[in-house]
Coordinates of C-alpha atoms and ligand atoms in Angstrom, one line a residue:
M11 CA 24.4 79.6 -22.5
A12 CA 23.4 76.3 -20.9
G13 CA 27.0 75.0 -21.2
T14 CA 28.6 78.1 -19.7
E15 CA 31.3 77.1 -17.2
H16 CA 31.0 78.8 -13.8
S17 CA 33.4 78.6 -11.0
Q18 CA 31.5 76.3 -8.5
K19 CA 31.4 72.7 -9.7
S20 CA 28.2 70.8 -9.0
T21 CA 26.9 67.3 -9.4
G22 CA 23.3 66.4 -9.7
W23 CA 20.8 64.1 -11.5
A24 CA 19.3 65.3 -14.8
A25 CA 16.8 64.2 -17.4
T26 CA 18.2 64.6 -20.9
D27 CA 15.2 63.9 -23.0
T28 CA 11.4 63.3 -22.9
S29 CA 11.9 59.7 -21.5
G30 CA 12.3 61.6 -18.3
I31 CA 14.9 59.2 -17.0
L32 CA 17.3 60.8 -14.7
S33 CA 21.0 60.0 -14.5
P34 CA 24.1 61.6 -12.9
F35 CA 25.0 65.0 -14.5
H36 CA 27.9 67.4 -13.9
F37 CA 27.5 71.1 -14.3
S38 CA 28.5 74.4 -12.6
R39 CA 27.0 77.1 -10.4
R40 CA 27.9 80.8 -10.5
E41 CA 30.5 82.2 -8.1
N42 CA 28.8 83.4 -4.8
G43 CA 28.0 87.1 -5.5
S44 CA 27.7 89.9 -2.9
D45 CA 24.0 89.2 -2.4
D46 CA 24.2 85.4 -2.7
V47 CA 24.4 82.5 -0.4
T48 CA 25.8 79.1 -1.4
I49 CA 23.9 76.2 0.1
K50 CA 25.0 72.6 0.6
I51 CA 21.8 70.7 -0.1
L52 CA 20.7 68.2 2.5
Y53 CA 17.2 67.2 1.3
C54 CA 15.0 67.9 -1.7
G55 CA 11.3 67.0 -2.0
V56 CA 9.9 65.4 -5.2
C57 CA 7.1 67.6 -6.5
H58 CA 4.6 66.6 -9.2
S59 CA 5.9 69.5 -11.2
D60 CA 9.3 67.8 -11.3
L61 CA 7.6 64.8 -13.0
H62 CA 5.8 67.0 -15.5
S63 CA 9.0 68.9 -16.2
V64 CA 11.3 65.9 -16.9
K65 CA 8.7 64.5 -19.3
N66 CA 8.1 67.9 -20.9
D67 CA 4.3 67.5 -20.3
W68 CA 3.9 71.3 -20.3
G69 CA 6.0 71.8 -23.5
F70 CA 8.6 74.2 -22.1
T71 CA 11.4 71.9 -20.7
N72 CA 14.9 72.7 -21.8
Y73 CA 17.2 69.6 -21.4
P74 CA 19.2 68.7 -19.5
V75 CA 16.9 69.5 -16.6
V76 CA 17.9 69.0 -13.0
P77 CA 14.6 69.2 -11.1
G78 CA 13.9 70.0 -7.5
H79 CA 12.4 73.0 -5.8
E80 CA 11.8 71.9 -2.2
I81 CA 15.3 72.4 -1.0
V82 CA 16.6 72.3 2.6
G83 CA 20.3 72.8 3.2
L84 CA 23.1 74.5 5.1
V85 CA 24.7 77.8 4.2
T86 CA 28.3 77.4 3.2
K87 CA 29.2 80.8 1.8
T88 CA 27.7 84.3 2.2
G89 CA 28.3 87.4 0.0
S90 CA 29.5 90.7 1.5
D91 CA 26.0 92.2 1.5
V92 CA 24.3 89.3 3.1
Q93 CA 23.1 90.2 6.6
K94 CA 20.3 87.7 7.0
F95 CA 22.3 84.5 7.0
K96 CA 25.5 83.1 8.4
V97 CA 27.6 80.1 7.4
G98 CA 26.0 77.0 9.1
N99 CA 22.4 78.4 9.1
R100 CA 19.7 75.9 8.1
V101 CA 17.8 77.4 5.2
G102 CA 15.2 76.6 2.5
V103 CA 14.7 77.4 -1.2
G104 CA 11.4 76.9 -2.9
V105 CA 10.1 77.3 -6.4
I106 CA 11.6 80.7 -7.3
V107 CA 15.1 82.1 -7.0
G108 CA 14.7 85.5 -8.6
S109 CA 12.4 88.3 -9.8
C110 CA 12.8 91.9 -11.0
K111 CA 12.3 93.3 -7.4
T112 CA 11.1 96.6 -8.8
C113 CA 7.7 96.1 -10.5
D114 CA 4.3 96.7 -8.8
I115 CA 3.9 93.1 -8.2
C116 CA 7.3 92.6 -6.5
Q117 CA 6.6 95.7 -4.4
Q118 CA 3.5 93.9 -3.0
D119 CA 5.7 90.9 -2.0
L120 CA 4.2 88.8 -4.7
E121 CA 7.5 87.9 -6.5
N122 CA 5.9 84.7 -7.6
Y123 CA 3.7 86.6 -10.0
C124 CA 6.4 88.9 -11.3
P125 CA 6.6 88.8 -15.2
R126 CA 10.4 88.3 -14.7
V127 CA 10.2 85.6 -12.1
I128 CA 13.1 83.1 -12.2
F129 CA 12.2 79.6 -11.3
T130 CA 14.6 77.3 -9.4
Y131 CA 15.1 75.1 -12.4
N132 CA 14.4 75.1 -16.2
S133 CA 14.5 78.9 -16.1
R134 CA 16.8 81.6 -17.5
D135 CA 18.9 83.1 -14.8
R136 CA 19.7 86.8 -14.7
D137 CA 23.1 86.2 -16.4
G138 CA 21.4 84.3 -19.2
T139 CA 22.5 80.9 -18.0
R140 CA 20.1 78.1 -17.0
T141 CA 18.9 77.4 -13.5
Y142 CA 19.3 73.9 -12.1
G143 CA 17.3 72.6 -9.2
G144 CA 17.8 70.7 -6.0
Y145 CA 18.5 67.2 -7.1
S146 CA 22.1 68.3 -6.7
D147 CA 24.8 68.9 -4.2
I148 CA 24.9 72.7 -4.0
V149 CA 22.9 75.7 -5.1
V150 CA 23.7 79.5 -5.2
V151 CA 20.7 81.8 -4.5
D152 CA 20.1 85.5 -4.0
Q153 CA 19.5 86.0 -0.2
H154 CA 16.0 87.5 -0.9
F155 CA 14.8 84.1 -2.1
V156 CA 16.3 82.1 0.8
L157 CA 14.1 81.2 3.8
R158 CA 14.8 80.5 7.4
I159 CA 13.7 77.1 8.7
P160 CA 12.1 77.2 12.2
E161 CA 14.3 75.2 14.7
N162 CA 11.7 72.6 15.7
L163 CA 11.0 71.5 12.1
S164 CA 13.2 68.6 10.9
S165 CA 15.0 69.1 7.7
D166 CA 13.6 66.2 5.7
T167 CA 9.9 66.5 6.6
C168 CA 9.8 70.3 6.2
A169 CA 11.3 70.2 2.7
P170 CA 7.9 69.7 1.0
L171 CA 6.5 72.8 2.7
L172 CA 8.6 74.9 0.4
C173 CA 6.4 74.1 -2.6
A174 CA 3.5 71.9 -1.5
G175 CA 3.1 73.9 1.7
I176 CA 3.0 77.4 0.3
T177 CA 0.9 76.3 -2.7
V178 CA -2.0 75.5 -0.4
Y179 CA -1.3 78.0 2.4
S180 CA -1.3 81.1 0.1
P181 CA -4.8 80.6 -1.5
M182 CA -6.3 79.6 1.9
K183 CA -5.2 83.0 3.2
Y184 CA -5.9 85.0 0.1
Y185 CA -9.4 83.6 -0.6
G186 CA -10.5 83.9 3.0
M187 CA -10.5 80.1 3.6
A188 CA -8.8 80.4 7.1
E189 CA -11.9 81.4 9.0
P190 CA -12.5 79.0 12.0
G191 CA -15.6 76.9 11.9
K192 CA -16.0 77.0 8.1
H193 CA -16.1 73.8 6.1
L194 CA -13.2 73.0 3.8
G195 CA -13.1 70.3 1.2
V196 CA -9.6 69.1 0.1
A197 CA -9.8 67.4 -3.3
G198 CA -6.9 65.0 -3.9
L199 CA -4.9 63.5 -1.0
G200 CA -1.3 63.7 -2.3
G201 CA 1.6 65.9 -1.5
L202 CA -0.4 69.1 -1.6
G203 CA -3.7 67.7 -0.2
H204 CA -2.3 66.2 2.9
V205 CA -0.6 69.4 3.9
A206 CA -3.9 71.3 3.1
V207 CA -5.7 69.0 5.6
K208 CA -3.1 69.9 8.3
F209 CA -3.4 73.7 7.6
G210 CA -7.2 73.4 7.6
K211 CA -7.2 71.9 11.0
A212 CA -4.6 74.4 12.3
F213 CA -6.9 77.2 11.1
G214 CA -9.8 75.6 13.0
L215 CA -11.8 74.5 10.0
K216 CA -14.0 71.4 9.5
V217 CA -12.1 69.4 6.9
T218 CA -13.4 66.8 4.5
V219 CA -11.1 64.9 2.2
I220 CA -12.5 64.3 -1.3
S221 CA -10.7 61.4 -3.0
T222 CA -11.2 58.7 -5.6
S223 CA -9.5 56.1 -3.4
P224 CA -11.7 54.8 -0.5
K225 CA -8.6 53.1 1.0
K226 CA -7.2 56.5 2.0
E227 CA -10.1 57.1 4.4
S228 CA -8.8 55.8 7.6
E229 CA -5.4 57.4 7.2
A230 CA -7.0 60.8 6.3
I231 CA -9.1 60.7 9.4
N232 CA -6.9 58.9 11.9
K233 CA -3.4 60.1 10.9
L234 CA -4.0 63.5 9.2
G235 CA -6.9 64.6 11.4
A236 CA -9.5 65.2 8.7
D237 CA -13.1 65.3 10.1
S238 CA -14.7 63.3 7.2
F239 CA -14.0 61.6 3.9
L240 CA -15.9 61.6 0.7
V241 CA -15.4 59.1 -2.2
S242 CA -15.8 61.4 -5.2
T243 CA -16.8 58.5 -7.5
D244 CA -19.7 57.5 -5.3
P245 CA -22.9 59.3 -6.5
A246 CA -24.8 58.6 -3.2
Q247 CA -22.0 60.2 -1.1
L248 CA -21.8 63.2 -3.4
K249 CA -25.5 63.7 -3.3
A250 CA -25.6 63.5 0.5
A251 CA -22.9 66.2 0.7
T252 CA -24.4 68.6 -1.9
G253 CA -24.2 72.2 -0.8
T254 CA -22.3 71.6 2.4
M255 CA -18.9 73.1 1.9
D256 CA -17.7 76.7 2.1
F257 CA -14.5 76.2 0.2
I258 CA -12.7 73.5 -1.8
I259 CA -9.0 73.4 -2.5
D260 CA -8.5 71.3 -5.6
T261 CA -5.0 69.8 -5.6
I262 CA -5.5 67.2 -8.4
A263 CA -2.8 67.3 -11.0
A264 CA -4.6 65.2 -13.5
V265 CA -7.6 66.1 -15.8
H266 CA -10.8 65.6 -13.8
P267 CA -14.4 66.9 -13.8
L268 CA -15.2 70.0 -11.8
A269 CA -19.0 69.6 -11.8
P270 CA -19.1 67.2 -8.8
L271 CA -16.9 69.5 -6.8
L272 CA -18.9 72.6 -7.6
G273 CA -22.0 70.7 -6.5
L274 CA -20.5 70.3 -3.0
L275 CA -20.2 74.0 -2.5
K276 CA -22.7 76.2 -0.7
M277 CA -24.0 79.3 -2.2
N278 CA -21.1 81.8 -2.5
G279 CA -18.7 78.9 -2.2
K280 CA -15.2 79.0 -3.6
L281 CA -13.3 76.4 -5.5
V282 CA -9.5 77.1 -5.8
T283 CA -7.4 75.0 -8.1
V284 CA -3.7 74.6 -7.5
G285 CA -2.9 71.3 -9.3
L286 CA -1.6 71.8 -12.9
P287 CA -3.2 69.3 -15.3
D288 CA -1.5 69.2 -18.7
K289 CA -4.8 69.7 -20.5
P290 CA -7.7 72.2 -19.9
L291 CA -10.5 71.3 -17.6
E292 CA -14.1 71.8 -18.5
L293 CA -15.8 74.6 -16.5
P294 CA -19.6 74.1 -16.0
I295 CA -21.1 77.6 -15.9
F296 CA -24.6 76.9 -14.6
P297 CA -23.6 75.9 -11.1
L298 CA -21.4 79.0 -10.9
V299 CA -24.1 81.4 -12.0
L300 CA -26.9 79.9 -10.1
G301 CA -25.0 79.6 -6.8
R302 CA -22.8 82.8 -7.2
K303 CA -19.9 80.5 -6.9
L304 CA -16.3 81.3 -7.7
V305 CA -13.5 79.3 -9.3
G306 CA -10.0 80.7 -8.7
G307 CA -6.4 79.7 -9.0
S308 CA -3.2 80.4 -7.1
D309 CA 0.5 79.7 -7.7
I310 CA 2.8 79.2 -4.8
G311 CA 3.4 82.4 -2.8
G312 CA 5.7 85.4 -2.4
M313 CA 8.8 85.3 -0.2
K314 CA 7.3 87.1 2.7
E315 CA 4.3 84.8 2.8
T316 CA 6.4 81.7 2.4
Q317 CA 8.4 82.7 5.5
E318 CA 5.1 83.4 7.3
M319 CA 3.9 79.9 6.3
L320 CA 7.2 78.3 7.6
D321 CA 6.9 80.2 10.9
F322 CA 3.2 79.1 11.1
C323 CA 4.3 75.5 10.6
G324 CA 7.0 75.9 13.3
K325 CA 4.4 77.2 15.7
H326 CA 1.8 74.5 15.0
N327 CA 4.4 71.8 14.4
I328 CA 3.2 71.1 10.9
N329 CA 5.4 68.8 8.8
A330 CA 4.9 66.8 5.6
D331 CA 4.5 63.0 5.8
I332 CA 7.3 61.7 3.7
E333 CA 9.0 58.7 2.3
L334 CA 12.8 59.3 2.4
I335 CA 14.6 57.9 -0.6
H336 CA 18.2 57.8 -2.0
I337 CA 18.8 59.6 -5.3
D338 CA 19.3 56.4 -7.2
Y339 CA 15.7 55.5 -6.5
I340 CA 14.4 58.6 -8.2
N341 CA 13.3 57.0 -11.5
T342 CA 11.2 54.4 -9.6
A343 CA 9.9 57.2 -7.4
F344 CA 8.6 59.0 -10.5
E345 CA 6.9 55.9 -11.7
R346 CA 5.2 55.5 -8.3
L347 CA 4.3 59.2 -8.1
A348 CA 2.6 59.0 -11.5
K349 CA 0.4 56.3 -10.0
S350 CA -0.1 58.4 -6.8
D351 CA 1.7 55.6 -4.9
V352 CA 3.3 57.6 -2.2
R353 CA 2.3 58.7 1.3
Y354 CA 2.6 61.6 0.7
R355 CA 5.8 63.1 -0.6
F356 CA 9.1 61.5 -1.7
V357 CA 12.0 63.4 -0.2
I358 CA 15.5 62.7 -1.5
D359 CA 18.3 62.3 1.1
V360 CA 20.6 64.3 -1.2
A361 CA 23.6 64.7 1.1
N362 CA 23.8 61.0 2.0
S363 CA 23.2 59.5 -1.4
L364 CA 24.5 61.8 -4.1
A365 CA 28.1 61.1 -3.4
M366 CA 27.6 57.3 -3.1
F367 CA 26.0 56.9 -6.5
R368 CA 28.3 59.0 -8.7
A369 CA 28.7 58.6 -12.4
V370 CA 31.6 60.5 -13.9
A371 CA 30.6 62.0 -17.1
W372 CA 34.0 63.0 -18.1
G373 CA 37.5 62.5 -16.9
P374 CA 40.9 61.3 -18.0
V375 CA 41.3 58.0 -19.8
I376 CA 43.5 56.0 -17.5
D377 CA 44.7 52.4 -17.1
P378 CA 42.7 51.1 -14.2
T379 CA 45.0 48.1 -13.9
K380 CA 48.0 50.3 -12.9
G381 CA 49.1 49.2 -9.4
F382 CA 47.4 45.8 -9.8
I383 CA 48.9 42.4 -10.6
P384 CA 47.1 39.9 -12.8
L385 CA 46.5 36.5 -11.3
P386 CA 47.1 33.3 -13.3
L387 CA 43.9 32.2 -15.0
N388 CA 43.4 28.9 -16.9
E389 CA 40.4 27.0 -18.1
S390 CA 39.7 25.5 -14.7
N391 CA 39.2 29.0 -13.3
L392 CA 36.4 29.7 -15.8
V393 CA 33.4 27.6 -14.9
I394 CA 30.5 27.7 -17.3
Q395 CA 26.9 27.6 -16.0
W396 CA 24.1 27.0 -18.6
P397 CA 20.6 25.6 -18.6
Y398 CA 20.8 22.2 -17.0
D399 CA 18.8 20.2 -19.5
L400 CA 21.0 21.2 -22.5
L401 CA 24.6 20.5 -23.6
Q402 CA 27.1 23.2 -22.9
D403 CA 27.7 23.9 -26.6
Q404 CA 24.0 24.6 -27.1
R405 CA 24.5 27.9 -25.2
Y406 CA 28.3 28.5 -25.1
S407 CA 31.2 28.6 -27.6
F408 CA 34.8 29.6 -27.4
S409 CA 36.7 30.4 -30.6
H410 CA 39.5 32.8 -31.6
G411 CA 39.7 33.9 -27.9
V412 CA 36.1 34.9 -27.7
H413 CA 33.7 33.4 -25.2
K414 CA 30.1 33.6 -26.6
L415 CA 27.3 33.0 -24.2
W416 CA 23.6 33.0 -25.0
V417 CA 20.3 32.0 -23.4
F418 CA 16.6 32.2 -24.1
N419 CA 14.2 33.6 -21.5
T420 CA 12.2 30.3 -21.8
D421 CA 15.3 28.2 -20.9
K422 CA 15.6 26.2 -17.7
P423 CA 17.8 27.4 -14.7
H424 CA 21.4 26.2 -14.5
T425 CA 20.5 23.4 -12.0
P426 CA 17.4 21.4 -11.6
V427 CA 16.8 22.7 -8.1
S428 CA 17.5 26.3 -8.8
K429 CA 14.5 28.7 -8.9
T430 CA 16.5 31.5 -10.5
N431 CA 16.0 32.9 -14.0
P432 CA 17.8 31.3 -17.0
R433 CA 21.5 32.1 -17.4
T434 CA 24.6 31.2 -19.3
E435 CA 27.5 32.6 -17.3
I436 CA 31.2 32.3 -16.7
R437 CA 31.9 32.1 -13.0
I438 CA 35.5 32.9 -11.9
E439 CA 36.6 30.0 -9.6
G440 CA 39.6 29.8 -7.3
Y441 CA 39.6 33.5 -6.5
N442 CA 36.9 34.0 -4.0
Y443 CA 37.9 37.0 -1.8
S444 CA 36.7 38.6 1.4
S445 CA 39.3 41.4 1.8
G446 CA 41.6 43.5 -0.4
V447 CA 41.1 45.4 -3.6
W448 CA 40.2 43.2 -6.6
Q449 CA 39.6 43.9 -10.2
F450 CA 37.8 42.2 -13.1
E451 CA 38.9 43.2 -16.6
A452 CA 37.5 42.0 -19.9
F453 CA 36.4 43.3 -23.3
G454 CA 32.6 42.9 -23.7
Y455 CA 30.2 42.9 -26.6
I456 CA 26.4 43.0 -26.4
P457 CA 24.5 42.4 -29.7
C458 CA 21.6 44.6 -30.5
G459 CA 18.3 43.3 -29.1
T460 CA 19.7 41.8 -25.9
S461 CA 17.8 43.4 -23.1
G462 CA 16.7 42.9 -19.5
V463 CA 19.8 41.0 -18.7
C464 CA 22.7 41.0 -16.2
V465 CA 26.0 40.8 -18.1
M466 CA 28.5 41.1 -15.3
Q467 CA 28.3 40.8 -11.5
V468 CA 30.3 40.9 -8.4
F469 CA 28.7 38.1 -6.4
G470 CA 28.2 38.2 -2.6
S471 CA 26.6 40.7 -0.3
S472 CA 24.6 40.9 2.9
P473 CA 21.0 39.7 2.8
P474 CA 18.6 40.5 1.3
H475 CA 20.8 41.1 -1.6
A476 CA 22.9 38.4 -3.4
T477 CA 25.3 40.7 -5.3
T478 CA 27.5 43.7 -4.7
L479 CA 27.2 44.8 -8.3
M480 CA 25.2 44.0 -11.3
L481 CA 25.8 45.5 -14.7
R482 CA 22.8 45.0 -16.8
V483 CA 21.6 46.0 -20.3
Y484 CA 18.2 47.5 -20.9
N485 CA 17.3 48.7 -24.4
G486 CA 20.9 49.4 -25.4
S487 CA 22.1 51.1 -22.2
L488 CA 24.5 49.6 -19.6
T489 CA 22.9 50.1 -16.2
Y490 CA 23.7 49.8 -12.5
Y491 CA 21.1 47.2 -11.6
R492 CA 17.7 48.5 -13.0
E493 CA 19.0 52.0 -13.0
P494 CA 20.7 54.4 -13.5
V495 CA 22.2 54.3 -16.9
I496 CA 26.0 54.1 -16.8
I497 CA 26.5 54.5 -20.5
P498 CA 24.0 54.5 -23.3
N499 CA 24.4 52.8 -26.7
V500 CA 26.5 49.7 -25.8
Y501 CA 25.1 47.5 -28.6
D502 CA 27.3 46.0 -31.3
K503 CA 30.7 47.3 -30.3
W504 CA 33.5 46.0 -28.1
F505 CA 34.1 48.0 -24.9
R506 CA 36.8 47.6 -22.3
L507 CA 35.3 46.9 -18.8
N508 CA 37.2 47.3 -15.5
V509 CA 35.4 46.7 -12.3
I510 CA 37.3 47.4 -9.1
H511 CA 36.0 46.2 -5.8
D512 CA 37.6 47.7 -2.7
V513 CA 36.3 45.5 0.1
E514 CA 37.6 47.6 3.1
A515 CA 36.6 50.9 1.5
N516 CA 33.2 49.3 0.8
K517 CA 33.2 50.7 -2.8
V518 CA 32.9 49.5 -6.4
E519 CA 34.1 51.4 -9.4
V520 CA 33.1 50.8 -13.0
Y521 CA 35.5 51.9 -15.8
I522 CA 34.3 51.8 -19.4
N523 CA 37.1 52.2 -22.0
G524 CA 39.4 53.5 -19.3
I525 CA 37.1 56.2 -18.0
L526 CA 35.6 56.0 -14.5
R527 CA 31.9 56.0 -15.2
Y528 CA 30.3 54.9 -11.9
E529 CA 31.0 54.5 -8.2
A530 CA 28.7 52.8 -5.8
P531 CA 28.9 51.6 -2.2
G532 CA 29.5 47.9 -1.5
R533 CA 26.8 45.8 0.0
G534 CA 28.5 43.7 2.6
G535 CA 28.9 39.9 2.3
T536 CA 31.4 37.3 3.6
Y537 CA 33.0 36.5 0.2
H538 CA 32.9 37.5 -3.4
Y539 CA 33.7 36.4 -6.9
F540 CA 33.2 37.7 -10.4
K541 CA 30.8 36.5 -13.2
C542 CA 30.0 37.5 -16.7
G543 CA 27.7 36.3 -19.4
V544 CA 23.9 36.6 -19.7
Y545 CA 21.5 36.2 -16.7
A546 CA 17.9 37.0 -17.4
Q547 CA 16.3 39.8 -15.3
D548 CA 13.0 41.5 -15.4
D549 CA 11.6 42.5 -18.9
S550 CA 14.1 40.3 -20.6
S551 CA 14.2 39.9 -24.3
Y552 CA 13.5 36.4 -25.8
Y553 CA 17.2 36.0 -26.9
M554 CA 20.1 37.3 -24.8
E555 CA 23.8 37.1 -25.7
S556 CA 27.1 38.6 -24.6
R557 CA 30.7 38.0 -25.8
W558 CA 33.8 38.3 -23.7
K559 CA 37.5 38.2 -24.4
G560 CA 40.7 39.0 -22.5
I561 CA 39.2 38.1 -19.2
R562 CA 41.6 38.9 -16.3
V563 CA 41.4 39.0 -12.6
L564 CA 43.8 41.3 -10.8
K565 CA 44.7 42.2 -7.3
K566 CA 46.1 45.4 -5.9
C567 CA 49.7 45.3 -4.9
D568 CA 50.3 45.8 -1.2
Ligands
ZN607 ZN1 6.4 72.0 -6.7
ZN608 ZN1 8.8 92.1 -10.5

């Protein structure tokens, strides 16, 4: 039922296999029902669960998966039975979007533990179709699972509260960890941990951050307000802190030893785990038995408690510390998240970036040159650049109408003074432009094995960039700069490429075989020209080659 067509069209970014690489994806959402609200998504936090899901670390991912369960947006439609929300309200959606509503567990407002819980993505919805998350433009959600955002919280920094926030708030309440004056340890200072520190201080606790990275100490204390900092890999520090903590909230999402943490607890101390490592942890029994200690778990929270948590954050002005990103940065963000290289949560500026970086997965085959006139091109307009210490025919040939350009990643730059990577390229001369709508057309061919290379570019932009567009090839995929993938499997076949640059509209469009595959914003610049060939980038293969025929430059008729 994954492919079922609903009435509301949606665009998002999805991972399609265990590589976990996300690229633009088109799908549909159900029509807004009587109990539903449709939400235009403004921001979505990037949770560690998203990373586990796109890579299928837990073994239950159904592809394609659109992740994202820290959603903040605006209500655009309400069903006839919706009283709680009006069009224009600012609302949040967290990890769950449905449950049975009738079982004992649901009756206790613990929908998150209902056996029929429906998760925001990678779950089976009540109509049998698949749920897709918040890395997308809109979402349709049963009003019971929609939350009000307190007015004083800003939309971007409060998004992470919807998963990271409730994940630490709920166990702190349930396990009695909110008693003022008690000593709380927070293990792991990431998205969850940094919010736990803020809650701990708001509850009036003494808070110690337990982390493997000593470099986080000053920020933990000076910025987040922790009382002390403990380097968990330092035996002397661990020994000195033995038996000093009433509770520890363990937010670490990787496999890690529990023994050092249990040693920090007082008698009757409680260790609550909320991170979800992909392999079991070893549980030492002796310290539990001898100190009457407890190890517990907790998974997000029910809807009532999640609203209570948001209201608490409003009252105490608690927000997440975030790094705001555009959607096209998501694959790099995941790489950084895997290395814990984020302070402390990535949040995607969905509304402002999704429409700018839009790949069109289907669409009519058209002639992109319609309405354009071709400009005269002769040999003098095609200027070859190649490694300066060689002869041109050692890196370039032209026969039967085909330009063949190749380069090795050990080659010299194209001039003795250039510090750039090796290239063999055709530069279009005589048609530099700074206004109007211009088009590059050619048939391109990339032989198998050529990788880490720019094959076509629109030169010129505002600093710090040098180009408005680079089409590159990485491992057989044609990409927009390093990412995302525009089309996979480009090797060993001719494709028709049309690149349209509308200077005034500040937009570039990429057509492959007559189908619009990608749109991106322009990047400024005083003048532009087109290039094609091979220009080594990061991770380049030893040998790089591209072939071109039928090169044309066109300009839109006035
Ligand atoms: Zn999450
Ligand atoms: Zn239930």
